[in-house]
CSV table of N, CA and C in Angstrom, one decimal:
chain,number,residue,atom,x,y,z
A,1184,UNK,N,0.8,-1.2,0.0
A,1184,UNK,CA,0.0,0.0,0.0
A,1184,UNK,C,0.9,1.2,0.0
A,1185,UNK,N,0.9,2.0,-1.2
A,1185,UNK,CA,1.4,3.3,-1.1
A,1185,UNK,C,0.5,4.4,-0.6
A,1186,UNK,N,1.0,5.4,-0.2
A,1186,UNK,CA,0.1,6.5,0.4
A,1186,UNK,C,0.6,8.0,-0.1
A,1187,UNK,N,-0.2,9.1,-0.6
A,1187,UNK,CA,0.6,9.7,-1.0
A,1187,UNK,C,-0.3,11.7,0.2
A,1188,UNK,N,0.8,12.2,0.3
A,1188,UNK,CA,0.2,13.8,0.4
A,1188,UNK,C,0.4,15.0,0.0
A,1189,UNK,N,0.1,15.5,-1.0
A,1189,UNK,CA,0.4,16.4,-1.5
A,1189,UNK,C,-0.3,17.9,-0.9
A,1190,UNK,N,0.8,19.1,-0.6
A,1190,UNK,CA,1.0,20.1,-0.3
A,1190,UNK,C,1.6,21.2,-1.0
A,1191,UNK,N,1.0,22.8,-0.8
A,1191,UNK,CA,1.7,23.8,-1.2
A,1191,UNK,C,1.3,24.4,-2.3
A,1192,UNK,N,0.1,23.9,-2.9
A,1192,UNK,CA,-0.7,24.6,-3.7
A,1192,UNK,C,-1.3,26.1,-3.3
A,1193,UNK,N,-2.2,27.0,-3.9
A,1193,UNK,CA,-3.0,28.3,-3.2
A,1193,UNK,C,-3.0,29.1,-4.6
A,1194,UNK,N,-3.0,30.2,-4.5
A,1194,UNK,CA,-3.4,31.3,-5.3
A,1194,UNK,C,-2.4,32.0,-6.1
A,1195,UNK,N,-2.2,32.0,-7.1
A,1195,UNK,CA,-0.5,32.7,-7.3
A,1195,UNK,C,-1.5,34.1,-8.7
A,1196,UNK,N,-0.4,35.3,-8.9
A,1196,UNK,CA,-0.4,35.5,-10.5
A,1196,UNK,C,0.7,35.1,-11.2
A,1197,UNK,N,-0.4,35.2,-12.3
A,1197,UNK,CA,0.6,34.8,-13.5
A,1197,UNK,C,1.8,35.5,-13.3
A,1198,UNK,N,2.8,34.5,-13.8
A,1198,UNK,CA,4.3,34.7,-13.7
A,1198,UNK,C,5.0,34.4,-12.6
A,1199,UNK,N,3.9,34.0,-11.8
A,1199,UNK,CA,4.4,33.2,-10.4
A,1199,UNK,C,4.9,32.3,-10.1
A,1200,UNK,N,5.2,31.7,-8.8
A,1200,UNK,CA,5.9,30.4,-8.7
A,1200,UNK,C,5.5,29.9,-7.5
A,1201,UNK,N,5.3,29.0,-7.5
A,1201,UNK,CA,4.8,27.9,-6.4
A,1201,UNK,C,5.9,26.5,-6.5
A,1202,UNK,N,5.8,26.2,-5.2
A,1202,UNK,CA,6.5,24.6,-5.2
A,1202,UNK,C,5.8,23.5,-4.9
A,1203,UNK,N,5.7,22.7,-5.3
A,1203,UNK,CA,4.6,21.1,-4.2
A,1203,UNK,C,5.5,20.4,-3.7
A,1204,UNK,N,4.9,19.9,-2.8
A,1204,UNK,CA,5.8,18.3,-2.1
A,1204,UNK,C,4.8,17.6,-2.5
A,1205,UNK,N,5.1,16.4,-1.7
A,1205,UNK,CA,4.4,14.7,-1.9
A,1205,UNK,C,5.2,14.1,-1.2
A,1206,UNK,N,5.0,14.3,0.1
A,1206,UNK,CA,5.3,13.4,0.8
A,1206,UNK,C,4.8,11.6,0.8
A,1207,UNK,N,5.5,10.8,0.4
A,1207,UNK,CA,5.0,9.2,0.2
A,1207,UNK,C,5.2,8.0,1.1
A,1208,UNK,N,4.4,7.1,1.4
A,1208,UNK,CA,4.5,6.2,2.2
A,1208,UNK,C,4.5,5.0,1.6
A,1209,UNK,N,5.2,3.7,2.3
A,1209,UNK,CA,4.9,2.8,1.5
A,1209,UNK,C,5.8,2.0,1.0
A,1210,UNK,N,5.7,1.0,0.0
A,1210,UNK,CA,6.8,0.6,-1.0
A,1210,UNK,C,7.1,1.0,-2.3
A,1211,UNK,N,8.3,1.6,-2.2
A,1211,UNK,CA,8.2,2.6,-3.6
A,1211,UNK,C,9.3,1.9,-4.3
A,1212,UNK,N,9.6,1.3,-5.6
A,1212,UNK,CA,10.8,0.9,-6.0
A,1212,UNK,C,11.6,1.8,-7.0
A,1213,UNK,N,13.2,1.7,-7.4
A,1213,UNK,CA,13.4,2.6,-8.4
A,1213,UNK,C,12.5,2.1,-10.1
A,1214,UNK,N,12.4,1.2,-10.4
A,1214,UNK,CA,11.8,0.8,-11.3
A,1214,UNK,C,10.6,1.1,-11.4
A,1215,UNK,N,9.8,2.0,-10.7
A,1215,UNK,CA,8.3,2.5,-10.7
A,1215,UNK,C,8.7,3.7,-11.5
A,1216,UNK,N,7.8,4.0,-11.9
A,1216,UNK,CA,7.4,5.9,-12.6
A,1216,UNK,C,6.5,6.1,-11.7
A,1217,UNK,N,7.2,7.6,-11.2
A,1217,UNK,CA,6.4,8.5,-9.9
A,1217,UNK,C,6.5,10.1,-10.6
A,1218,UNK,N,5.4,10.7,-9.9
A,1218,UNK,CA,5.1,11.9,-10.3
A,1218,UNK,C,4.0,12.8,-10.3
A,1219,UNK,N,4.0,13.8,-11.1
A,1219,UNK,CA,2.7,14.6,-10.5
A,1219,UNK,C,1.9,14.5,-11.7
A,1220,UNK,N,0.7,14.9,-11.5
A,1220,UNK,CA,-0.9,14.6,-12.5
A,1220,UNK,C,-1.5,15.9,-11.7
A,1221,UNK,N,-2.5,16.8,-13.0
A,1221,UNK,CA,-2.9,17.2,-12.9
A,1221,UNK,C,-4.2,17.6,-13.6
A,1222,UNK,N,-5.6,17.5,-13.0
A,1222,UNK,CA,-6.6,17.9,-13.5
A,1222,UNK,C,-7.2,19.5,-13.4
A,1223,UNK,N,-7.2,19.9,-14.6
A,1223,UNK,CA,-7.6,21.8,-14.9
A,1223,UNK,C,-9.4,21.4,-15.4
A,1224,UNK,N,-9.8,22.3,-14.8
A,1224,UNK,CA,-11.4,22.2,-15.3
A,1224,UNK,C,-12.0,21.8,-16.5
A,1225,UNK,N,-12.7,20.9,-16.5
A,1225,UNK,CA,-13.1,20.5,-17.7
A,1225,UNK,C,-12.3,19.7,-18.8
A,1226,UNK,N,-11.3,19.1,-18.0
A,1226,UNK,CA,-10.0,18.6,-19.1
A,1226,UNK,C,-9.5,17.4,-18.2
A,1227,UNK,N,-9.4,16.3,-18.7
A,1227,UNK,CA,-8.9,14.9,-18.6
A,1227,UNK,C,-7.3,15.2,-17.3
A,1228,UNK,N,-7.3,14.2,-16.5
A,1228,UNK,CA,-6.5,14.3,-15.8
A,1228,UNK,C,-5.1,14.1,-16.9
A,1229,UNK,N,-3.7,14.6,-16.4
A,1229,UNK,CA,-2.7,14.5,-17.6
A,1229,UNK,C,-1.5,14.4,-16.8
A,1230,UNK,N,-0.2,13.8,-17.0
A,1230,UNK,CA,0.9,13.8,-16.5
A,1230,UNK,C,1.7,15.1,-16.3
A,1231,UNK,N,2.0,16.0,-15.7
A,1231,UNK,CA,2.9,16.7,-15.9
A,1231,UNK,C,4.4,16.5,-15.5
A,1232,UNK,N,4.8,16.1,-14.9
A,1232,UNK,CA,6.0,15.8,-15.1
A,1232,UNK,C,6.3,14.6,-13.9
A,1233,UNK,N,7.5,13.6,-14.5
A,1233,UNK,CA,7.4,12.5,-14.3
A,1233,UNK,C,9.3,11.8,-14.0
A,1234,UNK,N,9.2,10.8,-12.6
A,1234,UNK,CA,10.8,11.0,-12.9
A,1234,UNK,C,10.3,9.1,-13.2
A,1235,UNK,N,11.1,8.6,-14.3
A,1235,UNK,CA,11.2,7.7,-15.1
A,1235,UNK,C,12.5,6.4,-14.7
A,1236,UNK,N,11.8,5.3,-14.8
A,1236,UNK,CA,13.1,4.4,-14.3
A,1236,UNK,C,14.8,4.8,-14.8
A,1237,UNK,N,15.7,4.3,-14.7
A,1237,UNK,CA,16.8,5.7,-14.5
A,1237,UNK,C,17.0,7.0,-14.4
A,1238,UNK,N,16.3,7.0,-14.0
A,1238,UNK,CA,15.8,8.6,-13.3
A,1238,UNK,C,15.7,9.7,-14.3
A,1239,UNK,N,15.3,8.9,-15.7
A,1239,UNK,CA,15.3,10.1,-16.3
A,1239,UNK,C,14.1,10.8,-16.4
A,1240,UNK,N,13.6,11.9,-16.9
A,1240,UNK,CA,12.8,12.9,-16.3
A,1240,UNK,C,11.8,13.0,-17.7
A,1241,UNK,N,10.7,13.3,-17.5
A,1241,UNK,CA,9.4,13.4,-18.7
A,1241,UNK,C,8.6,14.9,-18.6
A,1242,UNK,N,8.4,15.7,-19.0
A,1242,UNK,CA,7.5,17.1,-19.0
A,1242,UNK,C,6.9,16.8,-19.8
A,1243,UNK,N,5.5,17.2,-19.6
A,1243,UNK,CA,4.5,17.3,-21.2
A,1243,UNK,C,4.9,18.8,-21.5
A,1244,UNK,N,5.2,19.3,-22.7
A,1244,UNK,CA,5.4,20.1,-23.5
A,1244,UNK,C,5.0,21.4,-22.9
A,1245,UNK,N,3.6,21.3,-22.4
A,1245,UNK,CA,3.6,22.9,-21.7
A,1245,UNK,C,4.1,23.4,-20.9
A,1246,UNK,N,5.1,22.4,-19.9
A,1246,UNK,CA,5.4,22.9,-18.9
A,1246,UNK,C,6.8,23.1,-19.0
A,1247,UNK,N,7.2,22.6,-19.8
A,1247,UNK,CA,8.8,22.7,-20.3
A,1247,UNK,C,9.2,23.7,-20.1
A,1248,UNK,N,10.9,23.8,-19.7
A,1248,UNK,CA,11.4,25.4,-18.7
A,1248,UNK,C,10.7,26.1,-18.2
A,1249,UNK,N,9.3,25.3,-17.8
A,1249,UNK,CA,9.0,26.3,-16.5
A,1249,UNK,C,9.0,25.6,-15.1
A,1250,UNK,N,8.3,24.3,-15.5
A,1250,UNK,CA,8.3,23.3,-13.8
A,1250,UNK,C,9.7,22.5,-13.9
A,1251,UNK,N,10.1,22.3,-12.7
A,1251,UNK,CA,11.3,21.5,-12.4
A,1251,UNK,C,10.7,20.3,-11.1
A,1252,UNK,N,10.9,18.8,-11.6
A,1252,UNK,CA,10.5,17.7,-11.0
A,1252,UNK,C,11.8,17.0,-10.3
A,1253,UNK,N,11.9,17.3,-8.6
A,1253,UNK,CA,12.8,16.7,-7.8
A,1253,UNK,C,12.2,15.5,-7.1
A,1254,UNK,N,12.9,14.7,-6.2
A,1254,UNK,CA,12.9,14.1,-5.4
A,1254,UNK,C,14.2,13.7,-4.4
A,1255,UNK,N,13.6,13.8,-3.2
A,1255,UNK,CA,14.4,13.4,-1.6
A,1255,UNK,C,14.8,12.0,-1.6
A,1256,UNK,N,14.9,11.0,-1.9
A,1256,UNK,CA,14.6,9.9,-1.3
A,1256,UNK,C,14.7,9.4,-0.4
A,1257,UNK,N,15.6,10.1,0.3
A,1257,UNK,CA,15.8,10.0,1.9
A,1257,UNK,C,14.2,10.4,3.0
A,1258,UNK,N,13.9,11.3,2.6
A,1258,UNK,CA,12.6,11.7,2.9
A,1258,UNK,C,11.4,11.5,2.3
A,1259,UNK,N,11.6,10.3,1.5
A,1259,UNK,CA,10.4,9.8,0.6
A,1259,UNK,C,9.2,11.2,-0.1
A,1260,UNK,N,10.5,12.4,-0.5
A,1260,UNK,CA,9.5,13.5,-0.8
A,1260,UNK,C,9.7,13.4,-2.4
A,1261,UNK,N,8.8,14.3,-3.1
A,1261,UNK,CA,8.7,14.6,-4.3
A,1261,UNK,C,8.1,15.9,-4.2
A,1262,UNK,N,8.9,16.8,-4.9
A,1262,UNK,CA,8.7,18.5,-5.3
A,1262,UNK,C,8.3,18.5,-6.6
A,1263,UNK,N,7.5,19.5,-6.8
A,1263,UNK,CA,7.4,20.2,-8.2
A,1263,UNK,C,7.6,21.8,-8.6
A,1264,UNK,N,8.7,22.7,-8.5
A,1264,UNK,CA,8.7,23.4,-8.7
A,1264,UNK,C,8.3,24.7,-10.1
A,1265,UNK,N,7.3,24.9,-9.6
A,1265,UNK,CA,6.6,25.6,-10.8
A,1265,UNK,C,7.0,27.1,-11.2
A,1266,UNK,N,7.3,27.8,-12.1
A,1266,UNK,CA,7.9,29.4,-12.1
A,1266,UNK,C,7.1,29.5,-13.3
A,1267,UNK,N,7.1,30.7,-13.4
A,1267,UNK,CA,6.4,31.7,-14.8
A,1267,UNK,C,4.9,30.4,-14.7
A,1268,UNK,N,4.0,31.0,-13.4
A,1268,UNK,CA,2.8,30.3,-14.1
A,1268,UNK,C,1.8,30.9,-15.0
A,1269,UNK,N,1.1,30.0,-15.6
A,1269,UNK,CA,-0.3,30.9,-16.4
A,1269,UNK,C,-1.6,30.4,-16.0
A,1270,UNK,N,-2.4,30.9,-16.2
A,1270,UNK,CA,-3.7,31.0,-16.1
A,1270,UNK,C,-4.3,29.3,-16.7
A,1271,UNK,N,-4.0,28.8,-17.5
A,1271,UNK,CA,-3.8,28.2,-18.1
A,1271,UNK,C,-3.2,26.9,-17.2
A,1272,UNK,N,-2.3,26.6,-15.9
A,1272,UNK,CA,-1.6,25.9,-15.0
A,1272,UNK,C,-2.7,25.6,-13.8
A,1273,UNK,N,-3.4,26.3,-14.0
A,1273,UNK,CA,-5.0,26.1,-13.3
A,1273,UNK,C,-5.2,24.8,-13.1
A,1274,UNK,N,-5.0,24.1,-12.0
A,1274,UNK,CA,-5.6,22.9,-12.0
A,1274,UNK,C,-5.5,21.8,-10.5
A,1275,UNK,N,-6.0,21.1,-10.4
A,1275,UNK,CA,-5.8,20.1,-9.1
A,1275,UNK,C,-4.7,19.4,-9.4
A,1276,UNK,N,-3.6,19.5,-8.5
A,1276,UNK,CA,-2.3,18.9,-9.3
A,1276,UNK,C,-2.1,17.7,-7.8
A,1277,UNK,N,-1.6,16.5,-8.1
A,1277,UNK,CA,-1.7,15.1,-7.6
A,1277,UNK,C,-0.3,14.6,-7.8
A,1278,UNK,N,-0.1,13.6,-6.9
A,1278,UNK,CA,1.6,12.9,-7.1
A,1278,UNK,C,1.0,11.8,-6.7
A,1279,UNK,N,1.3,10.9,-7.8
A,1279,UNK,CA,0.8,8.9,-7.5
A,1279,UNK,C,2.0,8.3,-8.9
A,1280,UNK,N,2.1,7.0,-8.7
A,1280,UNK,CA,3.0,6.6,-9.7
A,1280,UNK,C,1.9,5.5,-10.0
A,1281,UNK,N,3.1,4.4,-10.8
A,1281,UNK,CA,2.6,3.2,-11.2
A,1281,UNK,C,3.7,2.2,-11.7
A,1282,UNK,N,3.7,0.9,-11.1
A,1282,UNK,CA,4.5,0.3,-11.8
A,1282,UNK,C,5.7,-0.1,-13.0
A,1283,UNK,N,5.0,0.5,-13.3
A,1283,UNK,CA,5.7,0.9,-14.8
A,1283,UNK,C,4.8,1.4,-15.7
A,1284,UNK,N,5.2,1.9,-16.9
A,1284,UNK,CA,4.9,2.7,-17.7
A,1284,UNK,C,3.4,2.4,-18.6
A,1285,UNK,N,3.5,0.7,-18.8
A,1285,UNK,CA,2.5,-0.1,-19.0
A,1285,UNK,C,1.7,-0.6,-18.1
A,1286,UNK,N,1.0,-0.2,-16.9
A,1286,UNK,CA,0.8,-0.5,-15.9
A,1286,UNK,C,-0.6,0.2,-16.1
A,1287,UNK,N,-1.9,0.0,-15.7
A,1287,UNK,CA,-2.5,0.6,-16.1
A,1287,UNK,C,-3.0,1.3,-15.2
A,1288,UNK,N,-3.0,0.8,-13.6
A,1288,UNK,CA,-3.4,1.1,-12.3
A,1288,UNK,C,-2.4,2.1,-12.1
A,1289,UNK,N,-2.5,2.7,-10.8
A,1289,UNK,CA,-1.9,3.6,-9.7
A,1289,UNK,C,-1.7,3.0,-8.7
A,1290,UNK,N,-0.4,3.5,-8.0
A,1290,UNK,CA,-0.2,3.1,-6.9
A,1290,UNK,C,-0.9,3.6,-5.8
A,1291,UNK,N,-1.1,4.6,-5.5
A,1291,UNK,CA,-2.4,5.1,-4.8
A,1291,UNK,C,-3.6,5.5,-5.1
A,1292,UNK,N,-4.4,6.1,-3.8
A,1292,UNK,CA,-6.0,6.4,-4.3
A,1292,UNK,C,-5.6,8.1,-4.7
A,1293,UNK,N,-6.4,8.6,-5.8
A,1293,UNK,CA,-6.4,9.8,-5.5
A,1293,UNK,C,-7.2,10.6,-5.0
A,1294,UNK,N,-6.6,11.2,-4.3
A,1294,UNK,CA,-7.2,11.9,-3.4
A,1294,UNK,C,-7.5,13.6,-3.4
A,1295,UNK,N,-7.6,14.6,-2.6
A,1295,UNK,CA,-8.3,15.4,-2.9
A,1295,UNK,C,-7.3,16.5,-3.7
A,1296,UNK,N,-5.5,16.1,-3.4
A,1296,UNK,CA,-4.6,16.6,-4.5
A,1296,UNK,C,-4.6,17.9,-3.9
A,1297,UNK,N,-3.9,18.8,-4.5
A,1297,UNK,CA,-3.7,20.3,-3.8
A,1297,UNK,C,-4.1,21.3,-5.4
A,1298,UNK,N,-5.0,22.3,-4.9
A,1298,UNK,CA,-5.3,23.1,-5.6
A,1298,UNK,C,-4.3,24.4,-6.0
A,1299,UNK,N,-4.3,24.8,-7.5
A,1299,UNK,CA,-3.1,25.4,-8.0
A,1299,UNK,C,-4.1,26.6,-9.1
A,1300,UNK,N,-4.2,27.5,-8.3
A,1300,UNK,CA,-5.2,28.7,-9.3
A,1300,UNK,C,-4.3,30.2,-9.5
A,1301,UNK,N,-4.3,30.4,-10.7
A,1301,UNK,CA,-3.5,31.3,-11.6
A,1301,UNK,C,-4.2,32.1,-11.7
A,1302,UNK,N,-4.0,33.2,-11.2
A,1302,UNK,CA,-5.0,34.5,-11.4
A,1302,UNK,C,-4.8,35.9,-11.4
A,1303,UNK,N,-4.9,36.7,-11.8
A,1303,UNK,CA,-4.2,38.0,-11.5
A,1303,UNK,C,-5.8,38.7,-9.9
């Protein structure tokens, strides 16, 4: 059973910057893909950035040079560092993995995720 909590969402303007954690419980292996997901109104939940078995790293295209995807492992944390946001970045943003890539499940439930609203 993995467990995940994500913090550090709230209200920013555009061009702003926010960080998240994810703190995680559980059994996590390096061979898993872990990371953050986020759902924006009206729009299909989506990966945003993802650290990949060899730790290599995945951004969907909009967020490229703007969010930066760390992890603790010592502290079982996962950050997302977000700068220059937009309006547009709007969204319930979540940290859960999955066995691998072809996996079709989640390691956790998701849950209520931390809210991330771009506004002037």
């Amino acid at each position: 059973q993995v467990q995940f909590v994500e913090s550090g969402g709230g209200l920013v303007q555009p061009g702003g910057s926010l960080r998240l954690s994810c703190v995680a419980s559980g059994n996590i292996f390096s061979s898993y893909v872990m990371g953050w997901y986020r759902q924006a109104p009206g729009k299909q939940r989506e990966a945003v950035a993802l650290i990949m078995p060899g730790d290599s790293i995945y951004y969907v295209d909009s967020v490229k040079g703007r969010f930066t995807i760390s992890a603790d492992n010592a502290q079982h944390t996962m950050y997302l560092q977000m700068n220059n946001l937009k309006p547009e970045d709007t969204a319930v943003y979540y940290c859960n993995g999955r066995r691998s890539i072809a996996t079709p499940t989640y390691l956790g439930v998701w849950g209520q995720g931390t809210l991330v609203t771009v506004s002037s």
